[in-house]
């Protein structure tokens, strides 16, 4: 998935679209629009994080620039040809990375920047037990919250490693320098 910006006639429509390659990435063609925001009234839908689940469903988490910085979701059950209407989750942060754990749960990891929410910033994760339809904010895990008023943190990527643990990596900017960090943990 990629971000699509509309032409001048629809300024503010930041959409996420699905492209498809049938020649191992040499050429790409438009397949579908995952989420669109004509006029930018909802805050746009950018930087999609996708996972294909064991059932074949493609779940997409979307960055949003409305004041609350909520993560929005959609899914496709037909290989990305059509998408469910987007909905706002209780997860706050951006952008989101999605994986399916070996136990079947879908895990979202995301960065939250201080000043965008009442809680401290850092790196968080949340879980879905119903193939991405609902996300239980009560399962949210705070992996890091020690970035000292850092307003430039995020872009996590997570990988499940042997033994039921995961490695979540992310970047952060401290004292004018960029760093890559990682947390190994058990969800």
Short mmCIF file of C-alpha atoms in Angstrom, two decimals:
data_model
loop_
_atom_site.label_atom_id
_atom_site.label_comp_id
_atom_site.label_asym_id
_atom_site.label_seq_id
_atom_site.Cartn_x
_atom_site.Cartn_y
_atom_site.Cartn_z
CA UNK A 1 0.00 0.00 0.00
CA UNK A 2 1.08 3.56 -0.66
CA UNK A 3 -0.10 7.08 0.06
CA UNK A 4 -1.94 8.82 -2.73
CA UNK A 5 -2.37 12.57 -2.94
CA UNK A 6 -5.28 13.82 -5.00
CA UNK A 7 -4.87 16.34 -7.80
CA UNK A 8 -5.49 20.03 -7.16
CA UNK A 9 -9.23 19.67 -7.67
CA UNK A 10 -9.52 17.81 -4.33
CA UNK A 11 -6.86 19.46 -2.19
CA UNK A 12 -6.43 17.77 1.15
CA UNK A 13 -7.47 14.26 0.10
CA UNK A 14 -4.66 12.10 1.40
CA UNK A 15 -5.60 8.54 0.58
CA UNK A 16 -4.01 5.13 0.83
CA UNK A 17 -4.11 2.99 -2.27
CA UNK A 18 -3.19 -0.59 -3.15
CA UNK A 19 -0.86 -1.19 -6.05
CA UNK A 20 -0.18 -4.60 -7.60
CA UNK A 21 2.74 -6.04 -9.51
CA UNK A 22 2.47 -9.18 -11.61
CA UNK A 23 6.11 -9.12 -12.77
CA UNK A 24 8.06 -9.33 -9.50
CA UNK A 25 8.02 -5.57 -8.90
CA UNK A 26 9.21 -4.33 -12.30
CA UNK A 27 5.94 -2.51 -12.96
CA UNK A 28 3.04 -1.55 -10.72
CA UNK A 29 -0.63 -0.87 -11.42
CA UNK A 30 -3.40 0.66 -9.33
CA UNK A 31 -5.66 -2.00 -7.79
CA UNK A 32 -7.88 -0.15 -5.29
CA UNK A 33 -8.26 2.67 -2.79
CA UNK A 34 -8.05 1.41 0.78
CA UNK A 35 -9.20 4.68 2.38
CA UNK A 36 -10.00 8.11 1.02
CA UNK A 37 -10.74 11.45 2.70
CA UNK A 38 -12.19 13.91 0.16
CA UNK A 39 -11.61 17.44 1.39
CA UNK A 40 -9.42 16.25 4.25
CA UNK A 41 -12.25 16.52 6.79
CA UNK A 42 -11.22 13.35 8.68
CA UNK A 43 -7.47 14.06 8.81
CA UNK A 44 -6.36 11.92 5.87
CA UNK A 45 -5.32 8.28 5.71
CA UNK A 46 -1.59 7.83 5.25
CA UNK A 47 1.33 5.46 5.79
CA UNK A 48 -0.61 2.20 5.67
CA UNK A 49 0.66 -0.76 7.67
CA UNK A 50 -0.58 -4.06 6.24
CA UNK A 51 -0.69 -7.69 7.22
CA UNK A 52 -2.20 -10.67 5.43
CA UNK A 53 -3.64 -13.00 8.04
CA UNK A 54 -3.84 -16.78 7.96
CA UNK A 55 -7.46 -16.45 6.79
CA UNK A 56 -6.35 -14.42 3.76
CA UNK A 57 -7.75 -11.14 5.11
CA UNK A 58 -5.56 -8.09 4.48
CA UNK A 59 -5.77 -5.74 7.45
CA UNK A 60 -4.54 -2.16 7.12
CA UNK A 61 -3.80 0.33 9.89
CA UNK A 62 -3.68 3.97 8.82
CA UNK A 63 -1.99 7.09 10.13
CA UNK A 64 -4.35 10.01 10.63
CA UNK A 65 -3.70 13.70 11.23
CA UNK A 66 -6.92 14.65 13.02
CA UNK A 67 -6.23 16.31 16.41
CA UNK A 68 -6.48 13.06 18.42
CA UNK A 69 -4.01 11.18 16.13
CA UNK A 70 -6.09 8.00 16.29
CA UNK A 71 -5.18 4.95 14.23
CA UNK A 72 -7.87 4.00 11.71
CA UNK A 73 -8.41 0.51 10.27
CA UNK A 74 -9.85 -1.20 7.24
CA UNK A 75 -9.65 -4.70 5.78
CA UNK A 76 -10.14 -6.61 2.55
CA UNK A 77 -11.33 -10.20 2.17
CA UNK A 78 -10.87 -10.29 -1.63
CA UNK A 79 -7.11 -9.78 -2.09
CA UNK A 80 -7.31 -5.99 -1.91
CA UNK A 81 -9.93 -5.42 -4.61
CA UNK A 82 -12.45 -3.91 -2.18
CA UNK A 83 -12.15 -2.57 1.36
CA UNK A 84 -14.43 -2.31 4.38
CA UNK A 85 -15.34 1.27 5.38
CA UNK A 86 -12.60 2.75 7.58
CA UNK A 87 -13.18 3.06 11.31
CA UNK A 88 -11.37 4.88 14.07
CA UNK A 89 -9.79 2.82 16.85
CA UNK A 90 -8.98 3.87 20.40
CA UNK A 91 -5.27 3.45 19.64
CA UNK A 92 -3.45 6.80 19.54
CA UNK A 93 -0.19 7.12 17.61
CA UNK A 94 1.40 6.66 14.24
CA UNK A 95 2.30 5.05 12.05
CA UNK A 96 1.24 1.50 12.76
CA UNK A 97 2.92 -1.81 11.96
CA UNK A 98 0.80 -4.97 11.95
CA UNK A 99 1.82 -8.61 12.33
CA UNK A 100 0.00 -11.84 13.07
CA UNK A 101 1.45 -13.69 16.01
CA UNK A 102 1.79 -17.49 15.98
CA UNK A 103 -1.09 -17.68 18.51
CA UNK A 104 -3.37 -16.04 15.89
CA UNK A 105 -3.68 -12.60 17.47
CA UNK A 106 -3.00 -9.53 15.36
CA UNK A 107 -0.58 -7.12 16.97
CA UNK A 108 -0.31 -3.41 16.19
CA UNK A 109 2.82 -1.53 17.22
CA UNK A 110 2.96 2.27 16.97
CA UNK A 111 4.72 5.35 18.22
CA UNK A 112 3.05 8.06 20.25
CA UNK A 113 4.62 11.48 20.53
CA UNK A 114 4.39 13.64 23.66
CA UNK A 115 1.91 16.46 23.32
CA UNK A 116 -0.46 14.41 21.14
CA UNK A 117 -2.07 12.60 24.06
CA UNK A 118 -2.32 12.91 27.83
CA UNK A 119 -0.03 9.93 28.41
CA UNK A 120 3.74 10.04 27.96
CA UNK A 121 5.08 9.38 24.50
CA UNK A 122 6.91 6.27 23.45
CA UNK A 123 6.33 2.97 21.71
CA UNK A 124 3.18 0.93 22.30
CA UNK A 125 1.46 -2.22 21.11
CA UNK A 126 -2.17 -3.41 21.12
CA UNK A 127 -3.91 -6.65 20.15
CA UNK A 128 -6.90 -7.96 18.23
CA UNK A 129 -8.27 -11.45 18.84
CA UNK A 130 -10.94 -11.31 16.10
CA UNK A 131 -8.86 -10.96 12.93
CA UNK A 132 -8.58 -7.18 13.16
CA UNK A 133 -12.24 -6.25 13.64
CA UNK A 134 -11.79 -4.90 17.16
CA UNK A 135 -8.77 -3.70 19.12
CA UNK A 136 -8.86 -3.98 22.91
CA UNK A 137 -7.18 -0.83 24.26
CA UNK A 138 -7.09 -2.61 27.64
CA UNK A 139 -4.41 -4.90 26.17
CA UNK A 140 -2.19 -1.95 25.20
CA UNK A 141 1.43 -2.47 26.25
CA UNK A 142 3.84 0.42 26.73
CA UNK A 143 7.24 -0.71 25.47
CA UNK A 144 9.09 2.59 25.94
CA UNK A 145 8.15 5.89 27.59
CA UNK A 146 11.56 7.32 28.42
CA UNK A 147 12.23 9.65 25.50
CA UNK A 148 12.26 12.88 27.59
CA UNK A 149 9.72 15.05 25.74
CA UNK A 150 10.89 13.75 22.39
CA UNK A 151 8.44 14.81 19.70
CA UNK A 152 10.15 12.73 17.01
CA UNK A 153 9.69 9.04 17.75
CA UNK A 154 8.01 6.12 16.06
CA UNK A 155 7.90 4.05 12.89
CA UNK A 156 8.10 0.71 14.71
CA UNK A 157 8.50 -2.61 12.94
CA UNK A 158 7.92 -5.88 14.76
CA UNK A 159 9.05 -9.42 14.03
CA UNK A 160 8.17 -12.57 15.97
CA UNK A 161 11.27 -14.53 16.93
CA UNK A 162 11.60 -18.12 18.23
CA UNK A 163 10.36 -18.77 21.73
CA UNK A 164 7.17 -16.69 21.52
CA UNK A 165 9.00 -13.38 21.83
CA UNK A 166 8.94 -10.41 19.49
CA UNK A 167 11.49 -7.79 18.56
CA UNK A 168 10.11 -4.29 18.01
CA UNK A 169 12.51 -1.75 16.50
CA UNK A 170 11.86 2.00 16.14
CA UNK A 171 13.65 5.31 15.80
CA UNK A 172 13.85 8.29 18.10
CA UNK A 173 15.53 11.70 18.12
CA UNK A 174 17.30 12.64 21.34
CA UNK A 175 19.30 15.83 21.78
CA UNK A 176 19.31 16.48 18.02
CA UNK A 177 20.59 13.01 17.08
CA UNK A 178 18.69 10.09 15.57
CA UNK A 179 18.87 6.63 17.13
CA UNK A 180 17.44 3.21 16.33
CA UNK A 181 16.25 1.28 19.34
CA UNK A 182 14.81 -2.15 19.90
CA UNK A 183 12.83 -3.94 22.55
CA UNK A 184 12.59 -7.72 22.84
CA UNK A 185 9.52 -8.78 24.78
CA UNK A 186 6.82 -11.41 25.17
CA UNK A 187 3.29 -10.35 24.14
#
